[in-house]
XYZ file of C-alpha atoms in Angstrom:
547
model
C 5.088 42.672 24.861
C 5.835 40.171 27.478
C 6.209 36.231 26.588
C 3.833 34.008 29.219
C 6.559 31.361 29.642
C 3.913 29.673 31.275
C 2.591 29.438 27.671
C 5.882 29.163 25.820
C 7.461 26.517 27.273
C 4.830 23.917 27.297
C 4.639 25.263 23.410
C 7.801 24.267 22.493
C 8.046 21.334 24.234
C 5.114 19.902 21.847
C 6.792 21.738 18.711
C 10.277 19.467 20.454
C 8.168 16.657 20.794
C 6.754 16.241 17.175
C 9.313 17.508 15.852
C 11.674 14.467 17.430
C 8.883 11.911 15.807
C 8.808 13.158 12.477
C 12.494 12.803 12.634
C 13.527 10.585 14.678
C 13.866 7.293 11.791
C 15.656 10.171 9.341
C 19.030 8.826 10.397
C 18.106 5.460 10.778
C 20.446 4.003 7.766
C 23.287 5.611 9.095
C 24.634 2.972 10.739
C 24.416 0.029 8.136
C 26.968 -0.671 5.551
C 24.358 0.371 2.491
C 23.895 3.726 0.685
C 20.838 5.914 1.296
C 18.648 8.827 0.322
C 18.543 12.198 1.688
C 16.587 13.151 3.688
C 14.068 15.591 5.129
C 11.036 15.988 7.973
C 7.783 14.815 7.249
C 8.596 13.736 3.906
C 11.389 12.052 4.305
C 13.203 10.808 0.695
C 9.874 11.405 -0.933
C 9.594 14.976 -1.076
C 9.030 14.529 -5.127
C 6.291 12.154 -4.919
C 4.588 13.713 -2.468
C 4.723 16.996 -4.113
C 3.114 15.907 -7.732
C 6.797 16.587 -9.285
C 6.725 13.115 -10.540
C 4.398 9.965 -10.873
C 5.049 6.894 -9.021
C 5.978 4.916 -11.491
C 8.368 6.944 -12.242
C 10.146 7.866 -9.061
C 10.111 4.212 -8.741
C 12.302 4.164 -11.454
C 14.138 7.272 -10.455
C 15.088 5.610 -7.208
C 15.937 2.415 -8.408
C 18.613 4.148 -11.194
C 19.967 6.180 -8.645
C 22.603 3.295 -7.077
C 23.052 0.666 -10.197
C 25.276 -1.391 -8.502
C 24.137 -1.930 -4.605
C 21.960 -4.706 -4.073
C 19.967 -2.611 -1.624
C 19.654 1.211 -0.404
C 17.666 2.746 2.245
C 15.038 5.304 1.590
C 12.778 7.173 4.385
C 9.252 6.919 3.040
C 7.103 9.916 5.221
C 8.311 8.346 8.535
C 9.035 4.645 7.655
C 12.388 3.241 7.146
C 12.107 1.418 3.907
C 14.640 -0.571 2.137
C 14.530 -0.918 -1.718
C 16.312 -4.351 -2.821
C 17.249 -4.094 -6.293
C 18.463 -7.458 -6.568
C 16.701 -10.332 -8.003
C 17.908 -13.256 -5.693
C 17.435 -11.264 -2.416
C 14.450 -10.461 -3.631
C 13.192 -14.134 -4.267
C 14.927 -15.099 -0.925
C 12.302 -12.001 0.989
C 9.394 -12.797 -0.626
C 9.967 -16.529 -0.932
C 11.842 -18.597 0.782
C 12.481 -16.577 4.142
C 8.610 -15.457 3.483
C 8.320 -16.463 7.488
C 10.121 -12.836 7.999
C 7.885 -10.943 5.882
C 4.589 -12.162 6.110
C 2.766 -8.878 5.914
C 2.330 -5.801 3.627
C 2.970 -2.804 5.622
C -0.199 -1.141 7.310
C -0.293 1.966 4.944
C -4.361 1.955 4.836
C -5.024 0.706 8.730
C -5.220 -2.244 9.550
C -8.069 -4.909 11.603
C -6.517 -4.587 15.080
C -10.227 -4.218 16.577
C -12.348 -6.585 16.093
C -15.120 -4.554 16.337
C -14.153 -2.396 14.118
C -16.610 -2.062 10.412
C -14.418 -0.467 8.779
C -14.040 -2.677 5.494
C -10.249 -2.125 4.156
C -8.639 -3.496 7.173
C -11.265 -6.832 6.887
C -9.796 -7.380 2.973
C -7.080 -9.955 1.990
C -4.492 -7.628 1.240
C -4.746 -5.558 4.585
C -4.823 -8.677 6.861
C -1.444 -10.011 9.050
C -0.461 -13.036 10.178
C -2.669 -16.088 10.856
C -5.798 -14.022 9.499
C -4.403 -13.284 6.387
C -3.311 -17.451 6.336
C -6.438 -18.548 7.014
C -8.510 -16.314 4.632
C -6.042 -16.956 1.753
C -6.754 -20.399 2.420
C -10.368 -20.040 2.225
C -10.461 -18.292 -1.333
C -7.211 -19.974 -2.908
C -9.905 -22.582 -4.048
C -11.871 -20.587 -5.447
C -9.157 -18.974 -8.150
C -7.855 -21.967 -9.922
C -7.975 -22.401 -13.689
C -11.324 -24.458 -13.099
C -13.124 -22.233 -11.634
C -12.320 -19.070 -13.856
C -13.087 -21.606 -16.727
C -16.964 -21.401 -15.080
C -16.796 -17.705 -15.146
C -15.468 -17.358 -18.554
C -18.790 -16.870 -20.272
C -19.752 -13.808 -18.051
C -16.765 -12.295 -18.977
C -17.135 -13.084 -22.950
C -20.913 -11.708 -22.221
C -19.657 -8.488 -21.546
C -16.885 -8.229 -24.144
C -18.758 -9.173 -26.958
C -21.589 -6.840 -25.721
C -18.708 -3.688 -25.304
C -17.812 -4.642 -28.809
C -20.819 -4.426 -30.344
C -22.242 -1.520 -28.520
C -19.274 0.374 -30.400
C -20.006 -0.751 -33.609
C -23.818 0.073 -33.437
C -22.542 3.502 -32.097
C -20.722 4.346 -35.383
C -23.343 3.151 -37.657
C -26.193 5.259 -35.708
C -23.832 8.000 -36.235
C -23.303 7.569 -39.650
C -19.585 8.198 -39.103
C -16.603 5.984 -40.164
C -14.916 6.013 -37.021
C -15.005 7.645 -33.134
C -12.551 8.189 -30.955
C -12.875 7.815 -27.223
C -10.702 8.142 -23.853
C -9.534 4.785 -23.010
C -9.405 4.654 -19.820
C -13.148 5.740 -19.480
C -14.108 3.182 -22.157
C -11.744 0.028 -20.023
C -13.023 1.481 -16.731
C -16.942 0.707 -17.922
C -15.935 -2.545 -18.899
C -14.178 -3.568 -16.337
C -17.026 -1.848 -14.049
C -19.168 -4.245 -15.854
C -17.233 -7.632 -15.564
C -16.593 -7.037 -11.475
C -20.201 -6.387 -11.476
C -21.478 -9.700 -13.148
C -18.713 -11.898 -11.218
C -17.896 -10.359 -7.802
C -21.084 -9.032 -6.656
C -23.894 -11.164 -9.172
C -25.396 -8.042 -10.823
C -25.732 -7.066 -14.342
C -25.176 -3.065 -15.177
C -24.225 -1.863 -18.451
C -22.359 1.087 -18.393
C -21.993 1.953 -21.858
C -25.743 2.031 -22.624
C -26.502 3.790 -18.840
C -23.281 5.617 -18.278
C -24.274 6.761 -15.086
C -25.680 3.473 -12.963
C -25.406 3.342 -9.840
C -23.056 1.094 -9.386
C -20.871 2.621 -11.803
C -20.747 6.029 -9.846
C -20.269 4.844 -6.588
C -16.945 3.044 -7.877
C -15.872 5.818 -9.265
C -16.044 8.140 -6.016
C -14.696 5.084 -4.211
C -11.616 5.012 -6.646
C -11.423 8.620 -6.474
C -7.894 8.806 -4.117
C -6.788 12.002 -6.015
C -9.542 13.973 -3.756
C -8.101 15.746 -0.378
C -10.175 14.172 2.067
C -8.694 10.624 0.863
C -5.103 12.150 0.575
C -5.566 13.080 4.319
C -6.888 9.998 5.432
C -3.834 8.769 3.642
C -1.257 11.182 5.249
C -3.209 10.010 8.724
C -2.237 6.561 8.021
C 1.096 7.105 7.557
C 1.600 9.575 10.309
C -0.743 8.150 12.908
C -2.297 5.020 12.013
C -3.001 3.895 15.826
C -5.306 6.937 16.108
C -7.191 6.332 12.790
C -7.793 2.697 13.605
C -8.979 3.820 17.091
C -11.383 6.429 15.879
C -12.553 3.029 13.515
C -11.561 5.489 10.135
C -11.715 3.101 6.941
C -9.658 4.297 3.628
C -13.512 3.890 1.849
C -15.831 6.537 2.406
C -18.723 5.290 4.724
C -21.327 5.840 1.960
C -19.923 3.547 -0.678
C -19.026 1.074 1.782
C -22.739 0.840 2.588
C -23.955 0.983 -0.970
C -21.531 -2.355 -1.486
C -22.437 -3.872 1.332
C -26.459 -3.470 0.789
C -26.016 -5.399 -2.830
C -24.150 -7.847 -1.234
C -26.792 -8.557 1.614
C -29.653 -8.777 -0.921
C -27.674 -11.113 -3.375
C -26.849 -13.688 -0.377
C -30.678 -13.283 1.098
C -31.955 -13.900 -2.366
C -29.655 -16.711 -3.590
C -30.445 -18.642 -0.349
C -34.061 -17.937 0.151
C -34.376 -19.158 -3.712
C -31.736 -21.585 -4.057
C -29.542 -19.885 -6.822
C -26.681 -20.864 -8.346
C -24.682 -18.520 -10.805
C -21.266 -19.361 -11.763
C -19.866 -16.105 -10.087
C -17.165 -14.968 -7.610
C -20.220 -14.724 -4.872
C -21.158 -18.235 -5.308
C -17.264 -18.961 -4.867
C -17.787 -16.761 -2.029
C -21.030 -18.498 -0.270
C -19.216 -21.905 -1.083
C -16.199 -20.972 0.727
C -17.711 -19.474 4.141
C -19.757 -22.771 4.762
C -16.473 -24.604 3.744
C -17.824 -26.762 0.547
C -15.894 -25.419 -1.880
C -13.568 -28.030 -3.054
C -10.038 -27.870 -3.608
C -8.822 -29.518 -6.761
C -5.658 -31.225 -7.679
C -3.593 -28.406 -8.563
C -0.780 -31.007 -10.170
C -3.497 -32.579 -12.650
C -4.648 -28.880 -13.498
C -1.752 -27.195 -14.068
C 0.026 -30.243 -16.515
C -3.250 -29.615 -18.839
C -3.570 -25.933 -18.348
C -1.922 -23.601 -20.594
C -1.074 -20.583 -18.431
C -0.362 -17.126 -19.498
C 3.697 -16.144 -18.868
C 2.731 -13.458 -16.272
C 0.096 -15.682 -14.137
C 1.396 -16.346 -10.812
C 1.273 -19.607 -8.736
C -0.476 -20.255 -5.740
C 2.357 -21.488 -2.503
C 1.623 -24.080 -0.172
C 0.941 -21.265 2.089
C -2.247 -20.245 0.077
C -2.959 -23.595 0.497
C -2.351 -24.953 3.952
C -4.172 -22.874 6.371
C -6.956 -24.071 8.275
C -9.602 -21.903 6.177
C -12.343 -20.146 8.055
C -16.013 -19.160 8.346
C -16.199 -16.038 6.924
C -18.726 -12.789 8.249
C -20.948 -11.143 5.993
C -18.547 -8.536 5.973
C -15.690 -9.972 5.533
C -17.664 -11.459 2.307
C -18.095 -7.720 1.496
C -14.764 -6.628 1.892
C -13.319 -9.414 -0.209
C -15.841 -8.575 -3.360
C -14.843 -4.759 -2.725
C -10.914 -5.613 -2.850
C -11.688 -7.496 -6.286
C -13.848 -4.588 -7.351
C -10.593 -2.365 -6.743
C -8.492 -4.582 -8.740
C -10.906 -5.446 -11.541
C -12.283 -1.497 -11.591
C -8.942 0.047 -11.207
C -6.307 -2.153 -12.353
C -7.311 -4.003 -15.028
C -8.551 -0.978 -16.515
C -5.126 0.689 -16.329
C -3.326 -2.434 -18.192
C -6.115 -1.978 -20.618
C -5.684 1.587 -21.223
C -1.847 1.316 -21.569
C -2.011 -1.782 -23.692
C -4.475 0.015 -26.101
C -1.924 3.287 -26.148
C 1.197 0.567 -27.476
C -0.762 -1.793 -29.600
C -1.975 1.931 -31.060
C 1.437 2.882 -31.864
C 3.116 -0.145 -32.375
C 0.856 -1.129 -35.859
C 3.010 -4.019 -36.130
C 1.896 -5.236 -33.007
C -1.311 -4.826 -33.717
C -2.019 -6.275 -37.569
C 0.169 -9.700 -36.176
C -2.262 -9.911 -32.977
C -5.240 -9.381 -35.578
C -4.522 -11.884 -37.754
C -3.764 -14.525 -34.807
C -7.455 -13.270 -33.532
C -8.487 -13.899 -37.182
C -7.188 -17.549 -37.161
C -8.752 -17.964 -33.771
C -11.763 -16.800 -34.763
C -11.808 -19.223 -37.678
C -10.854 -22.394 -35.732
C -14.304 -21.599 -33.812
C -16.427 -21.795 -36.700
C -18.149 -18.010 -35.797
C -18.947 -19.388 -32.292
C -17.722 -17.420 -28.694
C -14.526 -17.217 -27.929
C -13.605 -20.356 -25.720
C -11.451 -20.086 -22.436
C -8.933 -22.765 -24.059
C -8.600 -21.311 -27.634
C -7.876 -17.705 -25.168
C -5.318 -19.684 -23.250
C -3.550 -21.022 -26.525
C -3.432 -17.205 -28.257
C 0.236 -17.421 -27.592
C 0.864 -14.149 -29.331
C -1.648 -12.469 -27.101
C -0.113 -13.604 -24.222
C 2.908 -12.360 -25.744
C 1.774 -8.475 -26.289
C -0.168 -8.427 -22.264
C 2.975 -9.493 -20.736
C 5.084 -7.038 -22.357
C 2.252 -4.421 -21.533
C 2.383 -5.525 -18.172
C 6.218 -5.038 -17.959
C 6.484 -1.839 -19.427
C 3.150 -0.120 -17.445
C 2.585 -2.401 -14.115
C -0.460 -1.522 -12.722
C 1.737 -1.728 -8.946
C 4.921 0.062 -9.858
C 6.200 -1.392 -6.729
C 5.149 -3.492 -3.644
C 6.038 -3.990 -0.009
C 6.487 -6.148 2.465
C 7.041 -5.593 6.344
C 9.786 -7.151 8.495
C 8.278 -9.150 11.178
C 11.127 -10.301 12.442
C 15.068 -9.149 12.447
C 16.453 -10.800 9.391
C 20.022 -11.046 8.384
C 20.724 -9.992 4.968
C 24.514 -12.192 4.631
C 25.322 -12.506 0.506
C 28.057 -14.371 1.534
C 30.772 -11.797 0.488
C 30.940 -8.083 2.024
C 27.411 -7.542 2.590
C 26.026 -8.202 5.703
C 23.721 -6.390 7.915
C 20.193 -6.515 9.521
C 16.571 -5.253 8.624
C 15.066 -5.113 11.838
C 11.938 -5.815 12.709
C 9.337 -3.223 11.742
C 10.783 -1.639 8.867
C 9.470 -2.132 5.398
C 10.945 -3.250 2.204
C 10.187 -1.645 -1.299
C 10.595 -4.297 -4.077
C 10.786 -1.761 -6.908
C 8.523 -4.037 -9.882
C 9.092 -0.963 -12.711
C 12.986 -0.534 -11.769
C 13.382 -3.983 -12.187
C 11.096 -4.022 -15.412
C 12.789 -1.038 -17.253
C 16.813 -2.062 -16.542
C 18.342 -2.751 -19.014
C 20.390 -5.351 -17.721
C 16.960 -7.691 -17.923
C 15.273 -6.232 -20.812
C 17.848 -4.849 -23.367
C 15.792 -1.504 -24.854
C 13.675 -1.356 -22.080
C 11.553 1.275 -23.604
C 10.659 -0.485 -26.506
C 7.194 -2.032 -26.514
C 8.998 -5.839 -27.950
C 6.456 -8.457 -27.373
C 9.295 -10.882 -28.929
C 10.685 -10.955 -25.460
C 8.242 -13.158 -24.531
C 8.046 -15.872 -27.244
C 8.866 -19.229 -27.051
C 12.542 -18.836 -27.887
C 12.959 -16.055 -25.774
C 11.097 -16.000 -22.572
C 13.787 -18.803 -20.743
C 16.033 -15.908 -20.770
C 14.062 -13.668 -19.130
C 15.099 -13.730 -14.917
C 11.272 -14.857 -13.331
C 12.711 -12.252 -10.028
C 13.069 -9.442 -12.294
C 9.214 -9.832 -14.085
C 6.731 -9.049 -11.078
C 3.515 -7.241 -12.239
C 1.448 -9.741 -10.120
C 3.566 -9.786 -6.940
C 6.115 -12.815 -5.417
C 5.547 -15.476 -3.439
C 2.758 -16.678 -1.039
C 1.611 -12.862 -1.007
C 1.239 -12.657 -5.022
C -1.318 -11.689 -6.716
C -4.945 -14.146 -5.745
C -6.258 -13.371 -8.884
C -4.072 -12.967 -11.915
C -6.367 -15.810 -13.650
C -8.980 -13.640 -13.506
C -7.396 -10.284 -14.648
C -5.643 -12.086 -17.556
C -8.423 -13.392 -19.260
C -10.342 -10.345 -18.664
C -8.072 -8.552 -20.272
C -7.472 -10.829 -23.073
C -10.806 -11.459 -23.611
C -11.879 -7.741 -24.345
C -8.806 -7.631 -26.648
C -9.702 -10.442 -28.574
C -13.519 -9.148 -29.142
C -12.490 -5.142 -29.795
C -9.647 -5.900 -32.530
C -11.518 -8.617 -34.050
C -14.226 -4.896 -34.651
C -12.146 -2.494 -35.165
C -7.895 -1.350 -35.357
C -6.779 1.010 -33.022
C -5.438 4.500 -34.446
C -3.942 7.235 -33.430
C -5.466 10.808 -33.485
C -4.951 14.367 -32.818
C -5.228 13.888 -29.739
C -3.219 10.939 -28.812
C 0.072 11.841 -26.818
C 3.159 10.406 -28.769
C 4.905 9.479 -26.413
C 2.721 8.976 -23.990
C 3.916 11.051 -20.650
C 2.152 9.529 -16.610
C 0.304 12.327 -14.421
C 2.669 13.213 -11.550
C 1.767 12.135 -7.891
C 0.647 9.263 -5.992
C -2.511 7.980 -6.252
C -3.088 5.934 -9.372
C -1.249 5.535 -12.368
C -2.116 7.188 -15.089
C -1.673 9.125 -18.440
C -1.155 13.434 -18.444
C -3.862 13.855 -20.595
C -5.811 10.750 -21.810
C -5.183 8.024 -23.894
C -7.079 9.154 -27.398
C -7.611 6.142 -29.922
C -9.867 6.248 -32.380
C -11.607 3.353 -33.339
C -12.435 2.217 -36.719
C -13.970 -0.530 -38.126
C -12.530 -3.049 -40.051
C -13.258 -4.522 -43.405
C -14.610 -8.186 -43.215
C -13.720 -10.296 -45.453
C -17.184 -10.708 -47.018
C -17.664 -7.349 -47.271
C -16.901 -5.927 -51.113
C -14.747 -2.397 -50.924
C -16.811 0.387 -52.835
């Protein structure tokens, strides 16, 4: 049979044609004085990760293992150029002092090109360049200092002491000694519940109605394991100036308008009635009409006892000319804390439970310090000051958070052509347009920082030893101006939930409880292979007489 070359040619000059763009970057590193990865089209050095052969967190790892003694290496991530600085210095120099290079996180989810465009990602903090992303920053910087999450401390210890006691009531209705539960579903409600109360003004409890509303649609929004969202992602990476022409938004359209309804009603009821509630919304309301004031940070943060892992907020955060915010930008900036607080919080939560579970030591010396804290209060609510001064708590998040990062890694995109000069034999340029990895879990599991790194060793962190720790090589909340807004907020939600569920009960292992604990492969999320299985059982008061 006859080929039409009328039809063939025209064929494989579009086969030619994509073909040349999926490949054209593979080479890219060829020419600079660094090492790289293999690679390969469409997938470029990712053809693990992309595959579900591994998990990110730990091909982050993988990658950042692979050349232990270059400062930097090149990687091809899909199409993108990417390099992966492994060293701490260069890394403080990207993301902090030459910050003016890499101002933005790379465009992975779309971006807010069109100003007409709804679609809500592009509109949050995290997905905004430039002078947008200056100017918003500036606007909510105010409203995360140690002040204001002092105001929303009592919604939080609402819904921790509720958790806690919903639990307990559980086993005594049941007439059992002890239940074990999932914890990632049990952190998820939680969590579900705090973002609830302080980001969008509503109170759901999702342990007594598992299946609110509210509840659900988070969990379809978080859903990024399903295909539809994997393609959306793939279309992002491939061709993100066609998805943010065709307006496509990394949130399906349905839970976007379920968000954006409650948010509506709130601000429509709150200023038809005059309501105040000590809540990220009210932050929110206070910031688009510009009222919110900004305090003296250097007053606050001599009195303030922080937590080791909370990040500071730059001048940059602090310097822009603010703005009036839309109703949807409003929106999108309660849905981008939702993610965090739904997502991951929950996952700190769930991998803190899994050590403190194993690690019994851990646990009975963070009981007893939750004992004496408890005692200090006289029987009254936790306080946000007796929370900030639990320094063994702090001690046991922040080596949770070193050991399981919620963001195994995070990115920044070259703006301009910087010149990486280290003032010996390296020397060479990222140019404009390419993206850098900083890899948080290499950095966090080398052992040249954290001798043993796959110990859980909350000692680290104590008085005596935290000044040895390098501050460029402990990053679960991000570097520089482009940090994390709100590790405040995720710290004391965390800590506060601790404090109120092993003051109830101890943590313990069960049948079902993988020892050691292995991460489901792929990208979206991260998260345990099967479950993290604790069992919780109550503990003895003192008061209470053994039979």
């Amino acid at each position: 049979m006859e080929i039409d070359l009328m039809v063939l040619v025209p064929l494989v000059a579009i086969l030619g044609t994509i073909y040349y763009y999926i490949t054209k970057d593979n080479k890219y590193f060829h020419d600079k004085p660094i090492p790289s990865m293999a690679t390969e089209p469409l997938f470029g050095s990712t053809r693990r990760l992309m595959t579900k052969k591994t998990s990110f967190h730990d091909f982050i790892i993988e990658i950042y293992n692979k050349y232990p003694l270059v400062k930097v290496f090149g990687m091809v991530d899909t199409l993108q150029p990417v390099f992966v600085v492994r060293d701490p210095e260069l890394i403080k120099r990207i993301g902090v002092k030459d910050f003016e290079h890499f101002v933005n996180h790379r465009p992975v989810f779309g971006n807010n090109d069109n100003p007409h465009n709804t679609a809500l990602f592009g509109k949050t903090l995290i997905a905004l360049n430039d002078q947008k992303w200056r100017d918003m920053r500036a606007t909510l910087s105010p409203a995360f200092t140690g002040s204001k999450m002092r105001q929303m401390f009592e919604l939080i210890v609402e819904c921790s002491a509720n958790m806690a006691k919903h639990y307990k009531e559980e086993i005594r209705m049941n007439g059992v000694s002890s239940r074990e539960h999932e914890m990632k579903d049990v952190f998820t409600r939680y969590a579900n519940d705090v973002i609830a109360t302080c980001a969008f003004g509503i109170k759901v409890d999702s342990l007594k109605n598992a299946d609110n509303d509210f509840y659900v649609n988070g969990k379809k929004m978080m859903a990024f394991n399903r295909p539809i969202v994997m393609l959306k992602l793939i279309g992002f990476r491939v061709v993100p100036k066609l998805m943010n022409w065709f307006g496509l938004d990394l949130f399906d359209r349905e839970q976007g308008d379920y968000f954006t309804e409650i948010i509506r009603d709130t601000l429509k009821t709150r200023e038809a009635h005059g309501i105040v509630r000590p809540d990220m919304v009210n932050l929110l309301m206070q910031a688009r009409k510009g009222t919110i004031k900004r305090e003296q940070r250097e007053t606050e943060d001599r009195e303030e006892v922080k937590g080791f892992a909370t990040v500071e907020e730059s001048d940059v955060g602090q310097t822009g000319k603010g703005l009036q915010m839309t109703e949807l930008e409003m929106v999108a900036q309660c849905l981008i804390f939702f993610l965090a607080g739904f997502d991951t919080v929950s996952t700190c939560l769930t991998f803190l439970a899994y050590e403190l579970t194993v690690n019994k030591d851990a646990q009975d010396k963070l009981y007893e310090e939750i004992r004496a804290t408890s005692k200090s209060l006289g029987g009254s609510s936790l306080t946000y000051d007796a929370l900030q001064n639990m320094q063994y708590m702090d001690m046991v998040v922040s080596e949770a958070l070193r050991m399981w990062s919620p963001a195994p890694a995070t990115d920044r995109l070259c703006v301009r052509d910087y010149v990486v000069d280290d003032g010996d034999r390296l020397k060479f340029t990222i140019d404009k347009g390419t993206a850098i990895f900083i890899p948080i879990a290499g950095l966090h599991h080398d052992p040249q920082y954290y001798p043993n790194p796959n110990k859980f060793d909350p000692e680290r962190f104590s008085e005596q030893n935290r000044e040895k720790i390098n501050p460029n090589a402990y990053l679960p909340f991000g570097i520089g101006p482009r940090n994390c807004i709100g590790s405040r907020f995720a710290l004391m939600e965390v800590k506060a939930i601790i404090y109120y569920m092993l003051q109830e009960f101890s943590f313990e292992p069960t049948p079902n409880t993988q020892i050691p604990l292995r991460l489901a492969k792929g990208f979206a999320g991260m998260r345990s292979e099967k479950g993290v299985f604790v069992e919780f059982r109550p503990r003895k008061k003192d008061n209470e007489v053994s039979m």
